C-alpha cells in the first residue's frame, strides 16, 4: 500500500477482489485516494458496500476465481500463467468451496478445468492444504468439546486467541460431523475482536442467521462470517442460539410472504412461500419480502399477467430476429503464419462487431457459441441464443488478412 500511494494518480485503476466491505480491504488508505475503482466479488452487497465505476457481483459464484476465469474469454489478450499462479488460483477455489462441497456449479468445474489446462497441478495443491499433526490434535481438542444444539447445530467455542483462518477451518470440520446441518465456530482472534464463522448444508441459511445480529460481516447462504468488538464469545453463542430458535421453532403457524428478490433454496422473486414467523419477519424487515395479503397477491397476479403478455411479444420478436440471422455468414480477417495458423483469437466480441458491420444486426457477444475452436482459416459453425429456446445458426468464415 505504501508503494502504491507513492505512484497513484487520477488515471490509476484500483481493482478490489473478494470483498465490498471498506473495513476489511487490505489498503483502506489507497481506496480513499483512488478515483477509478472496480469491484469483483461473490458476496452479497450491503448498504456500506464500496461503489466502483464497475461492480461485478455474482453471489452464485463459488469464488472470485470462478468469476475471473469466466471473464477471460472476453478479454482480447493472450494470458499466460506460471505454474505457481495457476496452483494458487486452483487452491483458492478448493478453500472457498470447502473441498468442492459447498456452492459448486458447472461454472466451478469449468474454472478448475481452465486452471488445470494452464498449469495447475492438483497433487501440489493437495500437499499445500495438508495440516501438520500438531494442528490436527489442536483442532480435534476443540471438536471434542463442541456443543450440539437442537441436534442439527454444532457450536465450537474458544476463549483462547486463534487466527481468522483457524476459526474458519474449525467451522469446516464441524460440518463434517454426522447429522449436523449447520456449524458455528466462535473465537477471539485478538485481544479485542471475536470472529464467528458459519457453514451449513443447503437446508439452513447461515447468512440470514448472522445478518439478524446486525453486525458487520458477509458471506453466502451456506458460508458466512462476522467480526465484532461488541460482544464476547459466550454472548454471541447465546445470540445465535436465540436467532436459531426464532427461525426453526416448531409448532408456530407458517406465514405466507411474497419474495421481492431471489432467496436461495427458498424461492424466486415474486414467488409466494411459507416460512416460520421469525424468518418471515427477517425477510420483511430486510425488504426481501412482503406479506401475502389479499391486495398484495392481487397486485402480484396483475404484474405476472403483464409480464406474460410482454414475454409473448418478445418471443414473437425474437422469432423474426432468428429469420434475419439464420444462415448468414460473417467474414473475419486474421493474420496467418506459413502454416496457415492464425495469430490472435477470434473472440465473440470480434464476431459481434463484424456481424454488425456486415449485416447491420447487433448481436450480444455473451450469447454467441462457437462449435469448435477457431485456430486456422476456414468456415466454422456458430449460433446465438436469442430467447429461451430460440437459437439462430450462422457461419464464420475466417480469411487471411490480405485476401
Short mmCIF file of C-alpha atoms in Angstrom, two decimals:
data_model
loop_
_atom_site.label_atom_id
_atom_site.label_comp_id
_atom_site.label_asym_id
_atom_site.label_seq_id
_atom_site.Cartn_x
_atom_site.Cartn_y
_atom_site.Cartn_z
CA UNK A 1 0.00 0.00 0.00
CA UNK A 2 2.84 2.40 0.85
CA UNK A 3 4.43 1.95 -2.57
CA UNK A 4 1.06 2.25 -4.34
CA UNK A 5 0.31 5.53 -2.54
CA UNK A 6 3.53 6.97 -3.95
CA UNK A 7 2.57 6.31 -7.57
CA UNK A 8 -1.24 6.58 -7.65
CA UNK A 9 -2.73 9.37 -9.78
CA UNK A 10 -6.12 10.21 -11.32
CA UNK A 11 -5.57 7.72 -14.17
CA UNK A 12 -4.74 4.79 -11.89
CA UNK A 13 -7.15 1.85 -11.66
CA UNK A 14 -7.70 0.08 -8.33
CA UNK A 15 -9.25 -3.39 -8.56
CA UNK A 16 -10.74 -4.82 -5.36
CA UNK A 17 -11.49 -8.54 -5.24
CA UNK A 18 -13.31 -10.81 -2.80
CA UNK A 19 -14.88 -8.06 -0.69
CA UNK A 20 -17.08 -4.97 -0.88
CA UNK A 21 -16.51 -4.10 2.77
CA UNK A 22 -14.43 -0.95 3.28
CA UNK A 23 -13.45 -2.13 6.74
CA UNK A 24 -11.54 -5.20 5.56
CA UNK A 25 -9.79 -4.12 2.34
CA UNK A 26 -6.02 -4.59 2.54
CA UNK A 27 -5.38 -0.95 1.56
CA UNK A 28 -8.02 1.33 3.12
CA UNK A 29 -5.93 4.49 2.63
CA UNK A 30 -5.31 3.56 -1.01
CA UNK A 31 -9.07 3.17 -1.52
CA UNK A 32 -9.61 6.70 -0.20
CA UNK A 33 -7.17 8.08 -2.81
CA UNK A 34 -8.44 6.03 -5.76
CA UNK A 35 -10.53 7.78 -8.42
CA UNK A 36 -11.17 4.71 -10.59
CA UNK A 37 -12.29 1.57 -8.76
CA UNK A 38 -13.56 -1.80 -9.99
CA UNK A 39 -15.02 -4.29 -7.52
CA UNK A 40 -15.19 -8.03 -8.28
CA UNK A 41 -16.87 -10.06 -5.55
CA UNK A 42 -19.09 -13.07 -4.85
CA UNK A 43 -20.54 -11.87 -1.54
CA UNK A 44 -23.82 -10.05 -1.10
CA UNK A 45 -23.78 -6.24 -1.11
CA UNK A 46 -24.92 -4.18 1.84
CA UNK A 47 -25.66 -0.50 2.43
CA UNK A 48 -21.99 0.32 3.07
CA UNK A 49 -20.62 -1.57 0.05
CA UNK A 50 -17.84 0.04 -1.97
CA UNK A 51 -19.25 1.80 -5.05
CA UNK A 52 -16.93 1.33 -8.01
CA UNK A 53 -17.03 2.55 -11.59
CA UNK A 54 -17.84 -1.12 -12.28
CA UNK A 55 -19.16 -3.56 -9.67
CA UNK A 56 -19.14 -7.14 -10.92
CA UNK A 57 -21.04 -9.03 -8.22
CA UNK A 58 -22.25 -12.60 -8.62
CA UNK A 59 -23.37 -14.23 -5.38
CA UNK A 60 -23.94 -17.52 -7.20
CA UNK A 61 -20.22 -17.91 -7.91
CA UNK A 62 -18.31 -20.19 -5.58
CA UNK A 63 -15.33 -17.84 -5.50
CA UNK A 64 -13.82 -14.75 -7.07
CA UNK A 65 -11.51 -17.03 -9.05
CA UNK A 66 -14.53 -18.63 -10.71
CA UNK A 67 -15.76 -15.15 -11.64
CA UNK A 68 -12.40 -14.03 -13.03
CA UNK A 69 -11.77 -17.16 -15.11
CA UNK A 70 -15.27 -16.70 -16.54
CA UNK A 71 -14.28 -13.23 -17.75
CA UNK A 72 -11.07 -14.24 -19.52
CA UNK A 73 -12.67 -15.47 -22.79
CA UNK A 74 -13.96 -11.93 -23.32
CA UNK A 75 -10.53 -10.32 -22.94
CA UNK A 76 -8.72 -10.00 -26.27
CA UNK A 77 -5.28 -10.63 -24.74
CA UNK A 78 -3.21 -13.81 -24.59
CA UNK A 79 -2.99 -14.52 -20.84
CA UNK A 80 -0.34 -16.91 -19.54
CA UNK A 81 0.28 -18.23 -16.02
CA UNK A 82 3.23 -19.61 -14.14
CA UNK A 83 2.54 -22.99 -12.53
CA UNK A 84 2.68 -21.26 -9.12
CA UNK A 85 -0.01 -18.75 -10.12
CA UNK A 86 -2.28 -21.46 -11.53
CA UNK A 87 -1.89 -23.53 -8.35
CA UNK A 88 -2.70 -20.56 -6.11
CA UNK A 89 -5.89 -19.84 -8.07
CA UNK A 90 -6.90 -23.52 -8.00
CA UNK A 91 -6.34 -23.78 -4.24
CA UNK A 92 -8.47 -20.66 -3.67
CA UNK A 93 -11.48 -22.42 -5.23
CA UNK A 94 -10.84 -25.56 -3.15
CA UNK A 95 -10.75 -23.48 0.04
CA UNK A 96 -13.79 -21.33 -0.80
CA UNK A 97 -15.91 -24.40 -1.58
CA UNK A 98 -14.68 -26.47 1.39
CA UNK A 99 -13.15 -29.09 -0.92
CA UNK A 100 -15.89 -28.75 -3.56
CA UNK A 101 -18.72 -29.43 -1.09
CA UNK A 102 -20.40 -26.01 -0.87
CA UNK A 103 -21.72 -23.67 -3.54
CA UNK A 104 -20.36 -25.53 -6.56
CA UNK A 105 -21.86 -25.44 -10.03
CA UNK A 106 -20.82 -26.39 -13.55
CA UNK A 107 -19.05 -23.00 -13.70
CA UNK A 108 -16.89 -24.03 -10.74
CA UNK A 109 -15.65 -27.12 -12.56
CA UNK A 110 -15.18 -25.15 -15.79
CA UNK A 111 -12.88 -22.83 -13.82
CA UNK A 112 -10.93 -25.78 -12.39
CA UNK A 113 -10.58 -27.31 -15.85
CA UNK A 114 -9.32 -23.98 -17.20
CA UNK A 115 -6.70 -23.73 -14.45
CA UNK A 116 -5.51 -27.31 -14.98
CA UNK A 117 -5.13 -26.55 -18.68
CA UNK A 118 -2.99 -23.56 -17.68
CA UNK A 119 -0.57 -25.41 -15.42
CA UNK A 120 -2.30 -26.21 -12.13
CA UNK A 121 -1.24 -29.50 -10.50
CA UNK A 122 -3.88 -30.98 -8.15
CA UNK A 123 -1.25 -33.00 -6.27
CA UNK A 124 0.71 -29.85 -5.44
CA UNK A 125 -2.45 -28.13 -4.23
CA UNK A 126 -3.30 -31.15 -2.06
CA UNK A 127 0.17 -31.00 -0.46
CA UNK A 128 -0.22 -27.27 0.25
CA UNK A 129 -3.52 -27.76 2.05
CA UNK A 130 -2.45 -30.61 4.33
CA UNK A 131 -2.31 -29.94 8.08
CA UNK A 132 0.54 -30.92 10.41
CA UNK A 133 -0.06 -33.34 13.27
CA UNK A 134 0.09 -30.65 15.98
CA UNK A 135 -2.65 -28.64 14.26
CA UNK A 136 -4.84 -31.73 13.80
CA UNK A 137 -4.55 -32.59 17.51
CA UNK A 138 -5.36 -28.98 18.43
CA UNK A 139 -8.47 -28.96 16.23
CA UNK A 140 -9.61 -32.34 17.49
CA UNK A 141 -9.47 -30.95 21.03
CA UNK A 142 -11.89 -28.16 20.09
CA UNK A 143 -14.20 -30.57 18.24
CA UNK A 144 -14.32 -32.91 21.26
CA UNK A 145 -15.68 -30.05 23.39
CA UNK A 146 -18.16 -28.77 20.79
CA UNK A 147 -21.73 -28.11 21.89
CA UNK A 148 -24.58 -29.72 19.97
CA UNK A 149 -27.73 -27.62 19.90
CA UNK A 150 -31.19 -28.80 18.78
CA UNK A 151 -29.50 -31.91 17.33
CA UNK A 152 -28.52 -30.42 13.95
CA UNK A 153 -26.50 -27.34 15.03
CA UNK A 154 -22.90 -27.51 16.30
CA UNK A 155 -21.07 -24.73 18.19
CA UNK A 156 -17.29 -24.75 18.56
CA UNK A 157 -16.23 -22.15 21.13
CA UNK A 158 -12.78 -20.86 22.04
CA UNK A 159 -11.76 -18.20 24.54
CA UNK A 160 -8.12 -18.51 23.54
CA UNK A 161 -6.90 -16.47 20.57
CA UNK A 162 -7.00 -18.26 17.21
CA UNK A 163 -6.19 -16.93 13.77
CA UNK A 164 -9.07 -15.98 11.50
CA UNK A 165 -8.16 -18.88 9.20
CA UNK A 166 -8.18 -21.35 12.10
CA UNK A 167 -11.71 -20.26 13.06
CA UNK A 168 -12.89 -20.91 9.50
CA UNK A 169 -11.15 -24.29 9.38
CA UNK A 170 -12.71 -25.33 12.69
CA UNK A 171 -16.12 -24.42 11.32
CA UNK A 172 -15.49 -26.57 8.24
CA UNK A 173 -14.60 -29.50 10.46
CA UNK A 174 -17.80 -29.05 12.47
CA UNK A 175 -19.89 -29.53 9.36
CA UNK A 176 -18.29 -32.94 8.81
CA UNK A 177 -19.98 -34.30 11.97
CA UNK A 178 -22.75 -36.76 11.13
CA UNK A 179 -26.24 -35.23 11.39
CA UNK A 180 -25.03 -31.61 11.63
CA UNK A 181 -26.78 -29.20 9.24
CA UNK A 182 -25.00 -26.02 10.38
CA UNK A 183 -21.71 -25.38 12.16
CA UNK A 184 -20.66 -22.22 14.04
CA UNK A 185 -17.11 -21.53 15.26
CA UNK A 186 -16.76 -18.57 17.64
CA UNK A 187 -13.37 -17.42 18.91
CA UNK A 188 -11.28 -14.44 19.86
CA UNK A 189 -8.86 -13.53 17.05
CA UNK A 190 -7.03 -10.85 19.05
CA UNK A 191 -7.40 -9.08 22.37
CA UNK A 192 -10.40 -7.00 21.24
CA UNK A 193 -12.14 -8.87 18.41
CA UNK A 194 -14.25 -12.03 18.20
CA UNK A 195 -14.94 -13.85 14.94
CA UNK A 196 -17.93 -16.01 14.06
CA UNK A 197 -17.58 -18.40 11.14
CA UNK A 198 -20.66 -20.27 9.92
CA UNK A 199 -21.09 -23.16 7.49
CA UNK A 200 -24.16 -25.15 6.55
CA UNK A 201 -25.77 -27.59 4.22
CA UNK A 202 -28.49 -26.25 1.94
CA UNK A 203 -31.36 -26.56 4.40
CA UNK A 204 -30.01 -23.82 6.71
CA UNK A 205 -29.30 -20.23 5.66
CA UNK A 206 -26.43 -19.24 7.96
CA UNK A 207 -26.06 -15.89 6.22
CA UNK A 208 -29.55 -14.81 7.25
CA UNK A 209 -28.93 -16.01 10.82
CA UNK A 210 -25.80 -13.86 11.16
CA UNK A 211 -27.40 -10.88 9.39
CA UNK A 212 -30.12 -10.70 12.03
CA UNK A 213 -27.40 -9.83 14.58
CA UNK A 214 -26.87 -6.51 12.75
CA UNK A 215 -23.09 -6.83 12.88
CA UNK A 216 -20.56 -6.24 10.12
CA UNK A 217 -19.97 -9.37 8.09
CA UNK A 218 -20.69 -11.12 4.82
CA UNK A 219 -20.98 -14.40 3.00
CA UNK A 220 -23.45 -16.72 1.33
CA UNK A 221 -26.40 -18.96 2.12
CA UNK A 222 -24.06 -21.79 3.20
CA UNK A 223 -20.94 -19.86 4.30
CA UNK A 224 -20.80 -16.62 6.26
CA UNK A 225 -18.72 -14.83 8.87
CA UNK A 226 -18.56 -11.71 11.01
CA UNK A 227 -16.06 -9.96 13.27
CA UNK A 228 -17.09 -7.79 16.21
CA UNK A 229 -15.67 -5.91 19.18
CA UNK A 230 -19.08 -5.51 20.79
CA UNK A 231 -19.73 -9.00 22.17
CA UNK A 232 -17.88 -11.84 23.86
CA UNK A 233 -17.74 -15.46 22.70
CA UNK A 234 -20.46 -16.54 25.14
CA UNK A 235 -22.72 -13.58 24.26
CA UNK A 236 -22.52 -14.38 20.56
CA UNK A 237 -23.19 -18.04 21.30
CA UNK A 238 -26.43 -17.13 23.11
CA UNK A 239 -27.47 -14.58 20.47
CA UNK A 240 -27.10 -17.07 17.62
CA UNK A 241 -29.00 -19.75 19.56
CA UNK A 242 -31.83 -17.25 20.04
CA UNK A 243 -31.96 -16.49 16.30
CA UNK A 244 -31.99 -20.23 15.52
CA UNK A 245 -34.93 -20.67 17.88
CA UNK A 246 -36.82 -17.89 16.14
CA UNK A 247 -36.32 -19.35 12.69
CA UNK A 248 -36.62 -23.05 13.43
CA UNK A 249 -39.08 -23.13 16.31
CA UNK A 250 -41.64 -25.89 15.96
CA UNK A 251 -45.40 -25.56 16.32
CA UNK A 252 -45.84 -21.95 15.20
CA UNK A 253 -48.07 -21.48 12.17
CA UNK A 254 -46.17 -20.65 8.98
CA UNK A 255 -46.56 -17.23 7.39
CA UNK A 256 -47.10 -16.64 3.65
CA UNK A 257 -44.88 -13.98 2.09
CA UNK A 258 -44.20 -12.73 -1.44
CA UNK A 259 -40.48 -12.63 -2.20
CA UNK A 260 -39.12 -9.35 -3.55
CA UNK A 261 -35.79 -10.91 -4.53
CA UNK A 262 -34.39 -14.40 -5.09
CA UNK A 263 -33.62 -16.21 -1.82
CA UNK A 264 -31.52 -19.30 -2.41
CA UNK A 265 -33.25 -22.56 -1.51
CA UNK A 266 -36.38 -20.61 -0.51
CA UNK A 267 -37.76 -19.24 -3.77
CA UNK A 268 -37.55 -16.75 -6.61
CA UNK A 269 -38.63 -13.12 -6.71
CA UNK A 270 -42.46 -12.76 -6.96
CA UNK A 271 -42.96 -16.27 -5.61
CA UNK A 272 -45.30 -16.91 -2.66
CA UNK A 273 -43.68 -19.10 0.01
CA UNK A 274 -44.48 -20.24 3.54
CA UNK A 275 -41.87 -19.71 6.26
CA UNK A 276 -41.59 -19.62 10.03
CA UNK A 277 -42.75 -16.35 11.67
CA UNK A 278 -39.26 -15.38 12.78
CA UNK A 279 -37.81 -15.84 9.31
CA UNK A 280 -40.77 -14.03 7.76
CA UNK A 281 -40.04 -11.05 9.99
CA UNK A 282 -36.39 -11.14 8.94
CA UNK A 283 -37.33 -11.15 5.23
CA UNK A 284 -39.86 -8.34 5.64
CA UNK A 285 -37.63 -6.11 7.77
CA UNK A 286 -34.79 -6.66 5.30
CA UNK A 287 -37.09 -5.62 2.42
CA UNK A 288 -36.65 -9.04 0.84
CA UNK A 289 -40.35 -9.93 1.05
CA UNK A 290 -43.82 -8.58 1.81
CA UNK A 291 -46.79 -10.24 3.48
CA UNK A 292 -49.03 -12.19 1.09
CA UNK A 293 -52.15 -10.16 1.86
CA UNK A 294 -55.18 -10.26 -0.44
CA UNK A 295 -54.27 -6.91 -2.02
CA UNK A 296 -50.59 -7.83 -2.43
CA UNK A 297 -51.48 -11.16 -4.05
CA UNK A 298 -53.90 -9.40 -6.46
CA UNK A 299 -51.19 -6.89 -7.40
CA UNK A 300 -48.74 -9.76 -7.95
CA UNK A 301 -51.21 -11.58 -10.24
CA UNK A 302 -51.73 -8.42 -12.31
CA UNK A 303 -47.98 -7.95 -12.57
CA UNK A 304 -47.46 -11.56 -13.67
CA UNK A 305 -50.18 -11.25 -16.33
CA UNK A 306 -48.49 -8.13 -17.68
CA UNK A 307 -45.12 -9.92 -17.74
CA UNK A 308 -46.70 -12.88 -19.54
CA UNK A 309 -48.06 -10.64 -22.31
CA UNK A 310 -44.71 -8.86 -22.66
CA UNK A 311 -42.93 -12.22 -22.82
CA UNK A 312 -45.22 -13.41 -25.61
CA UNK A 313 -44.46 -10.25 -27.59
CA UNK A 314 -40.71 -10.67 -27.06
CA UNK A 315 -40.98 -14.30 -28.20
CA UNK A 316 -42.61 -13.23 -31.49
CA UNK A 317 -39.96 -10.53 -31.99
CA UNK A 318 -37.13 -13.00 -31.41
CA UNK A 319 -38.60 -15.40 -33.97
CA UNK A 320 -38.35 -12.60 -36.51
CA UNK A 321 -34.78 -11.89 -35.36
CA UNK A 322 -33.91 -15.55 -35.90
CA UNK A 323 -35.11 -15.33 -39.52
CA UNK A 324 -32.82 -12.33 -40.05
CA UNK A 325 -29.73 -14.11 -38.65
CA UNK A 326 -30.25 -17.75 -39.64
CA UNK A 327 -27.80 -19.00 -42.30
CA UNK A 328 -25.88 -15.76 -42.70
CA UNK A 329 -22.08 -15.73 -42.99
CA UNK A 330 -19.80 -13.26 -41.24
CA UNK A 331 -16.26 -12.79 -42.55
CA UNK A 332 -13.39 -12.33 -40.10
CA UNK A 333 -9.94 -11.45 -41.44
CA UNK A 334 -6.91 -12.51 -39.40
CA UNK A 335 -3.13 -12.53 -39.75
CA UNK A 336 -1.79 -16.01 -40.56
CA UNK A 337 1.57 -17.76 -40.48
CA UNK A 338 3.20 -20.01 -43.04
CA UNK A 339 1.27 -22.98 -41.66
CA UNK A 340 -2.00 -21.06 -42.16
CA UNK A 341 -2.47 -20.92 -38.38
CA UNK A 342 -3.99 -17.63 -37.30
CA UNK A 343 -2.37 -15.14 -34.95
CA UNK A 344 -4.55 -13.96 -32.09
CA UNK A 345 -8.02 -15.06 -31.11
CA UNK A 346 -11.35 -14.81 -32.89
CA UNK A 347 -13.35 -13.62 -29.92
CA UNK A 348 -17.11 -13.34 -29.64
CA UNK A 349 -16.58 -9.58 -29.44
CA UNK A 350 -14.90 -9.55 -32.88
CA UNK A 351 -17.67 -11.71 -34.30
CA UNK A 352 -20.42 -9.44 -32.97
CA UNK A 353 -18.64 -6.32 -34.26
CA UNK A 354 -18.14 -7.82 -37.74
CA UNK A 355 -21.76 -9.02 -37.89
CA UNK A 356 -22.97 -5.53 -37.11
CA UNK A 357 -20.77 -4.00 -39.83
CA UNK A 358 -21.58 -6.61 -42.50
CA UNK A 359 -25.28 -7.23 -41.79
CA UNK A 360 -26.36 -4.25 -39.69
CA UNK A 361 -27.50 -6.62 -36.93
CA UNK A 362 -26.19 -6.14 -33.39
CA UNK A 363 -25.53 -9.44 -31.57
CA UNK A 364 -24.93 -9.92 -27.87
CA UNK A 365 -21.37 -11.26 -27.75
CA UNK A 366 -22.05 -13.04 -24.45
CA UNK A 367 -24.67 -15.25 -26.12
CA UNK A 368 -22.59 -16.35 -29.10
CA UNK A 369 -21.46 -20.00 -29.12
CA UNK A 370 -18.88 -21.49 -31.50
CA UNK A 371 -19.00 -25.22 -32.16
CA UNK A 372 -15.20 -25.70 -32.39
CA UNK A 373 -12.01 -23.77 -31.65
CA UNK A 374 -11.08 -21.27 -34.34
CA UNK A 375 -7.35 -21.73 -34.91
CA UNK A 376 -6.94 -21.68 -38.70
CA UNK A 377 -8.55 -20.42 -41.90
CA UNK A 378 -11.89 -21.89 -42.87
CA UNK A 379 -15.62 -21.87 -42.21
CA UNK A 380 -16.96 -22.51 -38.72
CA UNK A 381 -20.45 -23.10 -37.35
CA UNK A 382 -21.78 -20.76 -34.70
CA UNK A 383 -25.05 -19.85 -33.03
CA UNK A 384 -26.56 -17.21 -30.82
CA UNK A 385 -29.10 -17.73 -28.05
CA UNK A 386 -31.84 -15.16 -28.60
CA UNK A 387 -34.55 -16.01 -26.12
CA UNK A 388 -35.48 -19.12 -24.12
CA UNK A 389 -35.46 -21.93 -26.72
CA UNK A 390 -34.89 -19.65 -29.73
CA UNK A 391 -31.45 -20.02 -31.28
CA UNK A 392 -30.14 -18.80 -34.64
CA UNK A 393 -27.32 -20.56 -36.51
CA UNK A 394 -24.81 -18.76 -38.70
CA UNK A 395 -21.34 -19.25 -40.25
CA UNK A 396 -17.99 -17.65 -39.53
CA UNK A 397 -15.59 -17.54 -42.48
CA UNK A 398 -12.01 -16.83 -41.41
CA UNK A 399 -9.85 -15.41 -44.20
CA UNK A 400 -6.26 -14.24 -44.37
CA UNK A 401 -5.97 -10.50 -43.77
CA UNK A 402 -4.53 -9.80 -47.26
CA UNK A 403 -7.42 -11.59 -49.05
#
